[in-house]
Amino acid sequence: MERKKTKSRREFINSSMRFGMVLALGGVGGLAFRKSTGDQWVWQVDPFKCSWCGRCATHCVLNPSAVKCVHAYELCGYCDLCGGYLIPGHSDRSTAAENQLCPTAAIERKFIEEPYYEYKINEDLCIGCAKCAEGCSAFGNGSLHLQIMHHICVNCNECAIARVCPSDAIKRVKGSDPYLMKGDFTADGGET
Amino acid sequence: MKLSTLILPLLLLLATAVTEETYGQQRFPAPEFESGYEYPDVSTPEPRALSLEYGDVIVLMGFLLITSWVVIKKRSRRWILWMSVGALLYFGFWREGCICAVGSGQNMALSLSDPAYMVSYTVIAFFILPLIFSLSYGRVFCASACPLGVIQDLVIVKPVKVPVWVQKSLGMFPFVYLALALLYAATGTDFIICRYDPFVGIFRMGAEFHLIVLGISFLLIGMFVARPYCRFVCPYGALLKVTSMFSKRHLSITPNQCIQCKLCAGSCPFGAIDKPTPDKLVKEIKGRTGKFLLYAAIIPLLMLIGGFALSSSHVFLAKAHPDVYLAHLLIDEPEVMDDPDNLDVQTFLGSDRTMDELVESAEEIQASFYTGAWLTGGFIGLVAGFFLISQYIVRRRADYEPNRGDCYSCGRCIKYCPVQK
């Protein structure tokens, strides 16, 4: 008799606790659901906030980084003397390796017509160090800029680069619109 | 005359006029090509398709359903083993440790606190599903769906018995870790569970050196102290433990009546099998009511102490947030402004953000840390109180039973039971 009473009391406590937890879970889930999205989140660099600090190359969980330089060709001036391609103040007028900004020679320069040159990023070589983007923004149109490439990015729950980005330029964006490319995207955050 | 020779002096002129605001402006007009040149395409590969994310939820659901069936009905260790290998391959090495339920609580916390952040359906499902299954069938998620758990389960070689008091005391840490992780997530500071996930580096075959060392250490320790992360660290495990304690059904060691042969007692690597309550202890229960009531009465006091202790160190806690850290650094050590190598300081000084704005943001974050630290500390006090109380609750057990909170439903004990159906 005594035994049975204990057992039923335990069952009562158990089932009421379980009921309470179902309610709590439902509450938390419901609250989260009210503010949820059918889309997914991915990480992206806001090129207008980026300060080209170089941490994208060193702090990504991947090596080489999932951040790559991209080229907004419509914004490019196609200069011969490219601030993103050549080291400022280089002594001779050649495109030899020691005169190139890119540490991995990932920028391919191609003559188009007098006096224009096209600069193309070789994504396999690019490490996302932003040296070219910094030079391009300092002396040119800023058409070279960094973006997170989503076929490489493993989409960490918290981006390891975002954590250390000094200008808070890496943010979550909707997976349906995963790039903030210069040209389609303006500094005030709107789309053109 | 080449245009570039014209550009050179122009460049020098411009370079002197460059201010932070002018980046991105059109200094040089877009050329008008005569050779019929067309702009190359810029490849912008899509992220992983949303349907595949929903596929992950279905796979998780499948793992949970099959494991529940195996644990409750089929009762087969072999099945659980193969399921866990499957989970390790899919959620571990294929999905590379993301997405996982263990970190999902942080997204939930951030979503509830940050008006700008909306959590995705997938994350809600990953957070809720294992807990619902835990309430129904025990910790089946730990058994063979969690990549972090199964990688440790598969390396168990010769488990040693951890003394009960060590196991119980260390078992409090996951609750502390959970509370701190939710605090850091809700304040938008950091996702510490993901940041210090020891196994994600192994799944990705690459991570920072200290994380690889941590992961390998956990696995090496795990050969002798079974599932060390699950038992003494995992913050999501804390939630699973509490839900599993009150689960509707649970794995049972014996398919029929326990014959008290004690064969199962040594089979559990996690010390999660409770022995039958000795008669002596049953007699003592009545004498313990006073202590039980005393500890129950001091729980509010413990919560107050916890809240007070943590809230008085809220500034220290808040310094993990970059804004708070920077504001304190600039105020306490203004000489860092002259340090050209300090990237964070130099970037801030070069930005159009003013010191007042930074301090205002830091103060806001500190204020939310103050509130959050009271809640977190109170929660830790509550857990400590329950821990004390639990020492004075004796359940009358006639048989060998799995401890519903600690049992991972791995099914090892099933093999040892000689009783037939």
Coordinates of C-alpha atoms in Angstrom, one line a residue:
Chain A
M1 CA 0.0 0.0 0.0
E2 CA 2.7 2.4 1.1
R3 CA 4.8 1.4 -1.9
K4 CA 1.9 2.0 -4.3
K5 CA 1.3 5.5 -2.9
T6 CA 4.9 6.5 -3.4
K7 CA 4.8 5.3 -6.9
S8 CA 1.7 7.1 -7.9
R9 CA 3.1 10.3 -6.3
R10 CA 6.2 10.0 -8.4
E11 CA 4.2 9.4 -11.5
F12 CA 2.2 12.5 -10.7
I13 CA 5.3 14.6 -10.3
N14 CA 6.8 13.2 -13.4
S15 CA 3.8 13.8 -15.6
S16 CA 3.2 17.3 -14.3
M17 CA 6.9 18.2 -14.8
R18 CA 6.7 16.7 -18.3
F19 CA 3.6 18.8 -19.0
G20 CA 5.3 21.9 -17.8
M21 CA 8.3 21.3 -20.0
V22 CA 6.1 20.7 -23.0
L23 CA 4.5 24.0 -22.3
A24 CA 7.8 25.7 -21.8
L25 CA 9.2 24.2 -25.0
G26 CA 6.0 25.2 -26.9
G27 CA 6.3 28.7 -25.5
V28 CA 10.0 29.2 -26.5
G29 CA 9.3 27.5 -29.9
G30 CA 6.2 29.7 -30.4
L31 CA 8.0 32.9 -29.5
A32 CA 10.9 32.1 -31.8
F33 CA 8.5 30.9 -34.5
R34 CA 6.7 34.3 -34.5
K35 CA 9.9 36.0 -35.3
S36 CA 11.3 33.4 -37.7
T37 CA 12.1 33.3 -41.4
G38 CA 11.6 30.7 -44.0
D39 CA 14.9 31.9 -45.5
Q40 CA 18.4 30.9 -44.3
W41 CA 21.1 33.2 -43.1
V42 CA 24.6 33.4 -44.7
W43 CA 27.5 35.7 -44.0
Q44 CA 28.6 38.5 -46.2
V45 CA 31.0 41.4 -46.3
D46 CA 29.6 44.9 -46.6
P47 CA 32.1 46.4 -49.0
F48 CA 31.3 49.9 -47.9
K49 CA 32.1 49.2 -44.3
C50 CA 35.2 47.1 -45.0
S51 CA 38.5 48.7 -44.0
W52 CA 40.8 46.2 -45.7
C53 CA 42.5 45.1 -42.5
G54 CA 43.5 41.8 -43.8
R55 CA 41.9 39.6 -41.1
C56 CA 39.6 37.9 -43.7
A57 CA 42.7 36.1 -44.9
T58 CA 43.9 35.0 -41.5
H59 CA 40.8 34.4 -39.4
C60 CA 38.5 32.3 -41.6
V61 CA 38.1 28.7 -40.3
L62 CA 39.1 27.6 -43.8
N63 CA 42.5 27.9 -45.2
P64 CA 42.6 29.6 -47.7
S65 CA 39.8 31.9 -46.7
A66 CA 36.3 31.7 -48.1
V67 CA 36.6 35.5 -48.6
K68 CA 37.7 36.4 -52.1
C69 CA 38.2 39.6 -54.0
V70 CA 35.6 40.2 -56.6
H71 CA 35.6 42.8 -59.4
A72 CA 32.7 45.0 -60.2
Y73 CA 33.8 45.6 -63.8
E74 CA 31.2 48.3 -64.5
L75 CA 32.8 50.4 -61.9
C76 CA 36.4 49.8 -63.0
G77 CA 38.3 52.5 -64.9
Y78 CA 40.4 50.0 -66.7
C79 CA 43.5 52.1 -65.9
D80 CA 47.0 51.1 -67.1
L81 CA 48.4 52.3 -63.8
C82 CA 46.1 50.4 -61.4
G83 CA 46.2 51.2 -57.7
G84 CA 44.9 47.7 -57.0
Y85 CA 47.4 45.9 -59.1
L86 CA 50.7 47.8 -58.7
I87 CA 52.6 48.8 -55.5
P88 CA 52.4 52.6 -55.2
G89 CA 55.7 54.2 -55.9
H90 CA 57.3 51.2 -57.6
S91 CA 60.5 52.2 -59.3
D92 CA 60.3 50.9 -62.8
R93 CA 57.2 50.8 -65.0
S94 CA 56.9 47.1 -65.3
T95 CA 54.4 44.5 -64.0
A96 CA 57.1 42.3 -62.6
A97 CA 56.2 40.3 -59.4
E98 CA 58.0 42.7 -57.1
N99 CA 55.8 45.5 -58.4
Q100 CA 52.5 43.7 -57.9
L101 CA 50.4 44.3 -54.7
C102 CA 48.9 40.8 -54.7
P103 CA 51.0 38.4 -52.7
T104 CA 49.8 35.4 -54.6
A105 CA 49.7 37.0 -58.1
A106 CA 46.0 36.3 -58.3
I107 CA 45.2 39.4 -60.4
E108 CA 45.5 38.7 -64.1
R109 CA 46.0 41.7 -66.2
K110 CA 44.9 41.7 -69.9
F111 CA 45.3 44.3 -72.5
I112 CA 41.9 45.3 -74.0
E113 CA 42.5 48.3 -76.2
E114 CA 44.6 51.4 -75.9
P115 CA 44.8 52.5 -73.1
Y116 CA 42.6 50.1 -71.2
Y117 CA 43.6 47.0 -69.2
E118 CA 41.3 44.4 -67.7
Y119 CA 42.0 43.1 -64.2
K120 CA 40.6 39.7 -63.4
I121 CA 40.8 37.8 -60.1
N122 CA 41.9 34.2 -60.2
E123 CA 39.7 32.9 -57.4
D124 CA 41.8 29.8 -56.8
L125 CA 44.8 31.9 -56.0
C126 CA 43.1 34.7 -54.1
I127 CA 43.4 34.5 -50.3
G128 CA 41.2 37.5 -49.4
C129 CA 43.9 39.7 -48.0
A130 CA 42.3 42.9 -49.4
K131 CA 45.6 44.5 -50.4
C132 CA 44.2 45.1 -53.9
A133 CA 40.8 46.3 -52.6
E134 CA 42.6 48.8 -50.4
G135 CA 44.8 50.1 -53.2
C136 CA 41.8 50.2 -55.6
S137 CA 39.8 52.2 -53.1
A138 CA 42.6 54.5 -52.2
F139 CA 43.6 55.4 -55.8
G140 CA 40.9 54.2 -58.0
N141 CA 37.2 53.6 -58.2
G142 CA 37.0 50.9 -55.5
S143 CA 35.8 48.3 -58.0
L144 CA 37.8 45.6 -56.4
H145 CA 36.3 44.5 -53.2
L146 CA 35.9 41.5 -50.9
Q147 CA 32.9 39.1 -50.9
I148 CA 32.4 35.8 -49.1
M149 CA 32.0 33.1 -51.8
H150 CA 29.2 30.8 -50.8
H151 CA 30.4 27.7 -52.6
I152 CA 33.4 27.8 -50.3
C153 CA 32.0 29.2 -47.0
V154 CA 30.9 26.5 -44.6
N155 CA 28.4 28.9 -43.0
C156 CA 29.5 28.7 -39.4
N157 CA 26.9 29.6 -36.9
E158 CA 29.1 32.5 -35.8
C159 CA 31.5 33.7 -38.5
A160 CA 35.1 33.6 -37.1
I161 CA 36.0 36.6 -39.1
A162 CA 32.9 38.6 -38.1
R163 CA 34.0 38.2 -34.5
V164 CA 37.3 40.0 -35.2
C165 CA 36.3 42.4 -37.9
P166 CA 37.4 45.9 -36.7
S167 CA 34.8 47.7 -38.8
D168 CA 31.9 45.4 -38.2
A169 CA 31.6 44.8 -41.9
I170 CA 30.6 41.1 -41.9
K171 CA 26.9 40.6 -41.2
R172 CA 24.2 38.0 -41.7
V173 CA 22.3 38.4 -45.0
K174 CA 19.3 36.4 -46.4
G175 CA 20.3 33.3 -48.3
S176 CA 18.0 34.3 -51.1
D177 CA 20.1 37.4 -51.7
P178 CA 23.6 36.3 -50.6
Y179 CA 25.9 38.9 -52.1
L180 CA 26.5 42.6 -51.5
M181 CA 28.3 43.3 -54.7
K182 CA 29.4 46.8 -55.4
G183 CA 27.4 48.1 -58.4
D184 CA 24.1 46.3 -57.3
F185 CA 24.5 47.4 -53.7
T186 CA 25.0 50.9 -52.5
A187 CA 26.5 52.4 -49.4
D188 CA 23.3 53.3 -47.7
G189 CA 22.4 49.6 -47.6
G190 CA 19.8 49.7 -50.3
E191 CA 19.7 47.9 -53.6
T192 CA 19.9 49.8 -56.9
Chain B
M1 CA 50.2 60.2 -75.5
K2 CA 49.3 57.4 -73.2
L3 CA 46.5 58.2 -70.8
S4 CA 48.5 56.6 -68.0
T5 CA 51.0 59.4 -68.1
L6 CA 48.2 61.9 -67.6
I7 CA 46.9 59.8 -64.7
L8 CA 50.0 59.8 -62.7
P9 CA 50.0 63.4 -61.6
L10 CA 46.2 63.2 -61.2
L11 CA 46.7 60.2 -58.9
L12 CA 49.1 62.1 -56.7
L13 CA 46.7 65.0 -56.5
L14 CA 43.9 62.7 -55.6
A15 CA 45.9 60.7 -53.1
T16 CA 46.4 63.8 -51.0
A17 CA 42.7 64.6 -51.2
V18 CA 41.6 61.1 -50.2
T19 CA 39.5 61.0 -47.1
E20 CA 37.7 58.1 -45.6
E21 CA 34.4 59.2 -47.1
T22 CA 35.5 59.2 -50.7
Y23 CA 36.1 55.5 -51.1
G24 CA 34.0 53.9 -53.7
Q25 CA 33.5 57.1 -55.6
Q26 CA 33.9 57.1 -59.4
R27 CA 37.2 58.8 -59.8
F28 CA 37.7 57.6 -63.3
P29 CA 34.8 57.3 -65.7
A30 CA 34.0 53.9 -67.1
P31 CA 35.8 53.6 -70.4
E32 CA 33.9 53.6 -73.7
F33 CA 35.4 50.6 -75.5
E34 CA 35.7 50.6 -79.3
S35 CA 36.8 47.1 -79.7
G36 CA 33.4 45.6 -78.7
Y37 CA 34.7 44.5 -75.3
E38 CA 32.0 43.2 -73.0
Y39 CA 32.2 43.1 -69.2
P40 CA 33.0 39.6 -68.0
D41 CA 30.5 37.8 -65.8
V42 CA 31.3 37.8 -62.1
S43 CA 30.5 34.5 -60.7
T44 CA 28.3 34.6 -57.5
P45 CA 27.8 31.0 -56.6
E46 CA 24.6 30.3 -54.6
P47 CA 24.8 29.1 -51.0
R48 CA 23.6 25.6 -50.1
A49 CA 20.0 25.3 -51.3
L50 CA 17.3 25.9 -48.7
S51 CA 15.7 22.5 -49.7
L52 CA 18.9 20.8 -48.6
E53 CA 18.7 22.6 -45.2
Y54 CA 15.1 21.2 -44.8
G55 CA 16.6 17.9 -45.9
D56 CA 18.9 18.0 -42.9
V57 CA 15.8 18.4 -40.6
I58 CA 14.2 15.4 -42.2
V59 CA 17.5 13.4 -41.8
L60 CA 17.6 14.4 -38.1
M61 CA 13.9 13.4 -37.7
G62 CA 14.7 10.1 -39.3
F63 CA 17.7 9.5 -37.0
L64 CA 15.6 10.4 -33.9
L65 CA 12.6 8.2 -35.0
I66 CA 14.6 5.1 -35.8
T67 CA 16.8 5.5 -32.7
S68 CA 13.7 5.8 -30.5
W69 CA 12.2 2.7 -32.1
V70 CA 15.5 0.8 -31.6
V71 CA 15.9 1.9 -28.0
I72 CA 12.3 1.2 -26.9
K73 CA 11.2 -1.7 -29.2
K74 CA 14.1 -3.3 -31.0
R75 CA 16.6 -3.1 -28.1
S76 CA 19.7 -3.6 -30.1
R77 CA 23.2 -2.2 -29.4
R78 CA 24.3 -3.1 -32.9
W79 CA 21.6 -1.0 -34.5
I80 CA 22.5 2.0 -32.3
L81 CA 26.2 1.6 -33.2
W82 CA 25.5 1.6 -36.9
M83 CA 23.1 4.6 -36.5
S84 CA 25.8 6.5 -34.7
V85 CA 28.3 5.8 -37.4
G86 CA 25.8 7.1 -39.8
A87 CA 25.2 10.3 -37.8
L88 CA 29.0 10.8 -37.5
L89 CA 29.4 10.6 -41.3
Y90 CA 26.4 12.7 -42.1
F91 CA 26.2 15.4 -39.5
G92 CA 29.9 15.2 -38.7
F93 CA 32.1 14.7 -41.7
W94 CA 29.6 15.5 -44.5
R95 CA 27.8 18.5 -42.9
E96 CA 31.1 19.5 -41.1
G97 CA 29.5 19.9 -37.7
C98 CA 27.1 22.8 -38.8
I99 CA 24.2 22.7 -38.4
C100 CA 24.0 21.1 -35.0
A101 CA 21.5 21.2 -32.2
V102 CA 24.1 21.9 -29.5
G103 CA 24.6 25.5 -30.6
S104 CA 21.1 26.1 -31.7
G105 CA 20.0 27.4 -28.3
Q106 CA 22.2 30.4 -28.9
N107 CA 20.3 31.4 -32.1
M108 CA 17.1 31.0 -30.2
A109 CA 18.4 33.3 -27.4
L110 CA 19.6 35.9 -29.9
S111 CA 16.4 35.8 -31.8
L112 CA 14.4 36.4 -28.6
S113 CA 16.6 39.4 -27.6
D114 CA 17.7 41.0 -30.8
P115 CA 14.9 42.6 -32.8
A116 CA 16.8 42.5 -36.0
Y117 CA 17.7 38.8 -35.9
M118 CA 15.1 36.3 -37.1
V119 CA 15.9 32.6 -36.5
S120 CA 15.3 30.2 -39.4
Y121 CA 12.8 27.3 -39.3
T122 CA 15.7 24.8 -39.6
V123 CA 17.3 26.1 -36.4
I124 CA 14.1 26.0 -34.5
A125 CA 13.6 22.4 -35.6
F126 CA 17.1 21.5 -34.6
F127 CA 16.6 23.0 -31.2
I128 CA 13.1 21.6 -30.5
L129 CA 13.1 18.1 -32.0
P130 CA 15.8 16.5 -29.8
L131 CA 14.2 18.0 -26.7
I132 CA 10.7 16.7 -27.7
F133 CA 12.2 13.2 -28.3
S134 CA 14.0 13.5 -25.0
L135 CA 10.7 14.2 -23.2
S136 CA 9.2 11.2 -24.9
Y137 CA 11.9 8.5 -25.1
G138 CA 15.0 9.8 -23.2
R139 CA 18.3 11.0 -24.7
V140 CA 18.0 9.2 -28.0
F141 CA 19.6 12.3 -29.7
C142 CA 22.8 11.7 -27.7
A143 CA 22.7 8.0 -28.5
S144 CA 23.0 8.2 -32.3
A145 CA 22.2 11.6 -33.8
C146 CA 24.6 14.0 -32.2
P147 CA 28.0 14.0 -34.1
L148 CA 29.8 15.4 -31.0
G149 CA 28.4 12.6 -28.9
V150 CA 28.9 9.7 -31.2
I151 CA 32.5 10.6 -32.1
Q152 CA 33.3 10.2 -28.3
D153 CA 31.2 7.1 -28.0
L154 CA 33.1 5.4 -30.8
V155 CA 36.5 6.0 -29.1
I156 CA 35.6 4.5 -25.8
V157 CA 38.3 1.8 -25.1
K158 CA 38.5 1.1 -21.4
P159 CA 36.2 3.3 -19.4
V160 CA 37.1 3.9 -15.8
K161 CA 34.6 4.5 -13.1
V162 CA 34.4 8.1 -12.1
P163 CA 33.6 8.6 -8.4
V164 CA 30.0 9.5 -7.9
W165 CA 30.7 12.8 -6.1
V166 CA 33.1 13.9 -8.9
Q167 CA 30.6 12.9 -11.6
K168 CA 27.8 14.8 -9.8
S169 CA 29.8 17.9 -9.1
L170 CA 31.4 18.2 -12.5
G171 CA 27.9 17.5 -13.9
M172 CA 26.9 21.0 -12.7
F173 CA 29.3 22.7 -15.2
P174 CA 27.1 22.2 -18.3
F175 CA 24.4 24.2 -16.6
V176 CA 26.8 27.0 -15.8
Y177 CA 28.1 26.8 -19.4
L178 CA 24.6 26.9 -20.8
A179 CA 23.7 30.0 -18.7
L180 CA 26.8 31.8 -19.8
A181 CA 26.4 30.8 -23.4
L182 CA 22.8 32.1 -23.5
L183 CA 24.0 35.4 -21.8
Y184 CA 26.7 35.9 -24.4
A185 CA 24.3 35.0 -27.3
A186 CA 21.4 37.1 -26.1
T187 CA 23.7 40.2 -25.7
G188 CA 24.9 39.6 -29.3
T189 CA 28.5 39.2 -28.0
D190 CA 29.6 35.8 -29.1
F191 CA 28.5 32.2 -29.7
I192 CA 30.8 30.6 -27.2
I193 CA 29.5 27.0 -27.7
C194 CA 30.3 27.1 -31.4
R195 CA 33.6 28.9 -30.8
Y196 CA 34.8 26.3 -28.3
D197 CA 33.3 23.3 -30.0
P198 CA 36.2 20.9 -29.7
F199 CA 35.2 18.5 -32.5
V200 CA 34.2 20.7 -35.3
G201 CA 37.9 21.1 -36.2
I202 CA 38.1 17.3 -36.6
F203 CA 35.0 17.2 -38.7
R204 CA 36.4 19.9 -41.0
M205 CA 39.9 18.5 -40.9
G206 CA 41.2 21.9 -40.0
A207 CA 40.9 24.6 -37.3
E208 CA 43.0 26.8 -35.1
F209 CA 45.8 24.9 -33.4
H210 CA 44.4 25.1 -29.8
L211 CA 41.0 23.8 -30.9
I212 CA 42.6 20.8 -32.6
V213 CA 44.6 20.1 -29.4
L214 CA 41.4 20.5 -27.4
G215 CA 39.5 18.1 -29.7
I216 CA 42.2 15.5 -29.7
S217 CA 42.6 15.8 -25.9
F218 CA 38.9 15.2 -25.4
L219 CA 39.1 12.1 -27.6
L220 CA 42.2 10.8 -25.8
I221 CA 40.6 11.4 -22.4
G222 CA 37.4 9.9 -23.8
M223 CA 39.1 6.6 -24.3
F224 CA 39.2 6.2 -20.5
V225 CA 36.6 8.7 -19.2
A226 CA 33.7 7.9 -21.5
R227 CA 32.1 10.9 -23.3
P228 CA 33.8 13.6 -21.3
Y229 CA 32.3 16.5 -23.3
C230 CA 28.8 15.1 -23.0
R231 CA 29.0 14.5 -19.3
F232 CA 30.9 17.5 -18.0
V233 CA 30.7 20.2 -20.7
C234 CA 27.8 19.9 -23.2
P235 CA 25.4 22.8 -22.5
Y236 CA 22.7 21.3 -24.7
G237 CA 23.1 18.0 -22.8
A238 CA 22.0 20.0 -19.7
L239 CA 18.7 20.6 -21.3
L240 CA 18.4 17.0 -22.6
K241 CA 19.2 15.8 -19.1
V242 CA 16.4 17.7 -17.5
T243 CA 13.9 16.8 -20.1
S244 CA 15.0 13.1 -20.1
M245 CA 14.5 12.9 -16.3
F246 CA 10.8 13.3 -16.8
S247 CA 10.5 11.3 -20.1
K248 CA 7.4 9.5 -20.8
R249 CA 9.2 6.3 -21.8
H250 CA 12.8 5.3 -21.5
L251 CA 15.2 2.5 -22.4
S252 CA 15.0 -0.3 -19.9
I253 CA 17.9 -2.6 -19.2
T254 CA 15.8 -5.7 -19.0
P255 CA 13.1 -6.7 -21.4
N256 CA 11.2 -8.3 -18.5
Q257 CA 11.5 -8.7 -14.8
C258 CA 14.9 -7.8 -13.3
I259 CA 16.5 -10.8 -11.6
Q260 CA 19.1 -8.6 -9.8
C261 CA 22.0 -10.5 -11.3
K262 CA 24.2 -7.3 -11.3
L263 CA 25.6 -8.2 -14.7
C264 CA 24.6 -4.8 -16.2
A265 CA 26.1 -2.8 -13.3
G266 CA 29.5 -2.7 -14.8
S267 CA 28.5 -2.4 -18.4
C268 CA 27.7 1.3 -18.4
P269 CA 30.7 3.4 -19.3
F270 CA 29.0 6.5 -18.0
G271 CA 28.1 5.5 -14.5
A272 CA 24.4 5.9 -15.4
I273 CA 23.0 2.7 -13.9
D274 CA 21.4 3.2 -10.5
K275 CA 21.6 0.3 -8.1
P276 CA 18.5 -0.9 -6.1
T277 CA 18.1 1.3 -3.0
P278 CA 19.5 -0.4 0.1
D279 CA 17.0 -1.0 2.9
K280 CA 19.2 1.0 5.3
L281 CA 18.9 4.1 3.1
V282 CA 15.1 3.7 2.9
K283 CA 15.0 3.8 6.7
E284 CA 17.0 7.0 6.7
I285 CA 14.8 8.9 4.3
K286 CA 12.4 10.1 7.0
G287 CA 15.2 11.6 9.0
R288 CA 16.3 13.6 6.0
T289 CA 13.2 15.6 5.5
G290 CA 14.5 18.4 7.7
K291 CA 17.6 18.9 5.6
F292 CA 15.7 18.6 2.4
L293 CA 13.4 21.4 3.6
L294 CA 16.3 23.5 4.8
Y295 CA 18.1 23.3 1.4
A296 CA 14.8 24.0 -0.4
A297 CA 14.3 27.1 1.7
I298 CA 17.8 28.5 0.9
I299 CA 17.4 28.2 -2.8
P300 CA 16.1 31.8 -3.1
L301 CA 19.2 32.8 -1.1
L302 CA 21.5 30.9 -3.4
M303 CA 19.8 32.5 -6.4
L304 CA 20.3 36.0 -4.9
I305 CA 24.0 35.2 -4.1
G306 CA 24.5 33.9 -7.7
G307 CA 22.8 36.9 -9.2
F308 CA 24.7 39.3 -7.0
A309 CA 28.1 37.6 -7.6
L310 CA 27.7 37.6 -11.4
S311 CA 26.1 41.0 -11.7
S312 CA 29.0 42.6 -9.8
S313 CA 31.4 41.2 -12.4
H314 CA 29.2 42.2 -15.3
V315 CA 31.8 44.7 -16.6
F316 CA 34.4 41.9 -16.8
L317 CA 31.9 39.7 -18.6
A318 CA 30.9 42.4 -21.0
K319 CA 34.4 43.0 -22.1
A320 CA 34.1 40.0 -24.4
H321 CA 32.0 42.4 -26.6
P322 CA 34.3 44.3 -29.0
D323 CA 32.6 47.6 -28.4
V324 CA 32.9 47.4 -24.6
Y325 CA 36.5 46.1 -24.8
L326 CA 37.5 49.0 -27.1
A327 CA 35.7 51.7 -25.1
H328 CA 37.5 50.5 -21.9
L329 CA 40.8 50.2 -23.7
L330 CA 40.6 53.7 -25.1
I331 CA 39.5 55.2 -21.8
D332 CA 42.0 53.3 -19.5
E333 CA 45.0 53.4 -21.8
P334 CA 44.7 56.3 -24.2
E335 CA 48.3 55.8 -25.3
V336 CA 47.1 52.9 -27.5
M337 CA 45.8 55.6 -29.9
D338 CA 49.4 56.1 -30.9
D339 CA 50.0 52.4 -31.5
P340 CA 50.0 52.0 -35.3
D341 CA 49.9 48.2 -34.9
N342 CA 46.6 48.1 -33.0
L343 CA 44.2 47.4 -35.8
D344 CA 41.0 47.7 -33.8
V345 CA 42.0 51.1 -32.4
Q346 CA 43.3 52.4 -35.7
T347 CA 40.2 51.3 -37.6
F348 CA 38.0 52.9 -35.0
L349 CA 40.0 56.2 -35.1
G350 CA 39.8 56.1 -38.9
S351 CA 36.1 55.5 -39.0
D352 CA 33.4 58.2 -38.8
R353 CA 32.3 56.8 -35.4
T354 CA 32.8 59.2 -32.6
M355 CA 34.0 58.3 -29.1
D356 CA 30.7 59.3 -27.7
E357 CA 28.9 56.9 -29.9
L358 CA 31.2 54.1 -28.9
V359 CA 30.8 54.8 -25.2
E360 CA 27.1 55.0 -25.6
S361 CA 27.0 51.6 -27.3
A362 CA 29.3 50.1 -24.7
E363 CA 27.1 51.4 -21.9
E364 CA 24.0 50.0 -23.4
I365 CA 25.7 46.6 -23.8
Q366 CA 27.0 46.8 -20.2
A367 CA 23.5 47.5 -19.0
S368 CA 22.1 44.5 -20.8
F369 CA 24.9 42.5 -19.3
Y370 CA 24.0 43.7 -15.9
T371 CA 20.4 42.5 -16.3
G372 CA 21.5 39.3 -18.0
A373 CA 24.1 38.6 -15.3
W374 CA 21.4 38.7 -12.6
L375 CA 19.3 36.2 -14.5
T376 CA 22.3 34.0 -15.3
G377 CA 23.6 34.1 -11.7
G378 CA 20.1 33.4 -10.4
F379 CA 19.8 30.4 -12.7
I380 CA 23.2 29.1 -11.6
G381 CA 22.1 29.5 -7.9
L382 CA 18.9 27.6 -8.7
V383 CA 20.9 24.7 -10.3
A384 CA 23.2 24.7 -7.2
G385 CA 20.2 24.5 -5.0
F386 CA 18.7 21.6 -6.9
F387 CA 22.0 19.9 -6.8
L388 CA 22.0 20.2 -3.0
I389 CA 18.4 19.1 -2.7
S390 CA 19.0 16.1 -4.9
Q391 CA 21.5 14.7 -2.4
Y392 CA 18.6 14.3 0.0
I393 CA 16.1 12.8 -2.4
V394 CA 16.2 9.0 -2.3
R395 CA 14.2 7.1 -4.7
R396 CA 13.0 3.7 -3.8
R397 CA 14.3 1.3 -6.5
A398 CA 13.9 -2.4 -6.3
D399 CA 15.9 -3.1 -9.5
Y400 CA 18.8 -1.9 -11.5
E401 CA 17.6 1.0 -13.6
P402 CA 19.2 3.5 -15.9
N403 CA 19.5 7.0 -14.5
R404 CA 17.1 8.8 -16.8
G405 CA 19.1 12.0 -16.6
D406 CA 22.5 10.6 -17.3
C407 CA 21.7 7.7 -19.6
Y408 CA 22.5 8.3 -23.2
S409 CA 20.5 5.3 -24.4
C410 CA 23.5 3.8 -26.0
G411 CA 22.2 0.3 -25.4
R412 CA 25.4 -1.3 -24.0
C413 CA 23.6 -2.6 -20.9
I414 CA 21.0 -4.4 -23.0
K415 CA 23.6 -6.9 -24.2
Y416 CA 24.5 -7.8 -20.6
C417 CA 21.0 -8.6 -19.4
P418 CA 20.5 -12.4 -19.4
V419 CA 16.7 -12.2 -19.0
Q420 CA 14.7 -13.2 -22.1
K421 CA 11.6 -11.6 -23.3

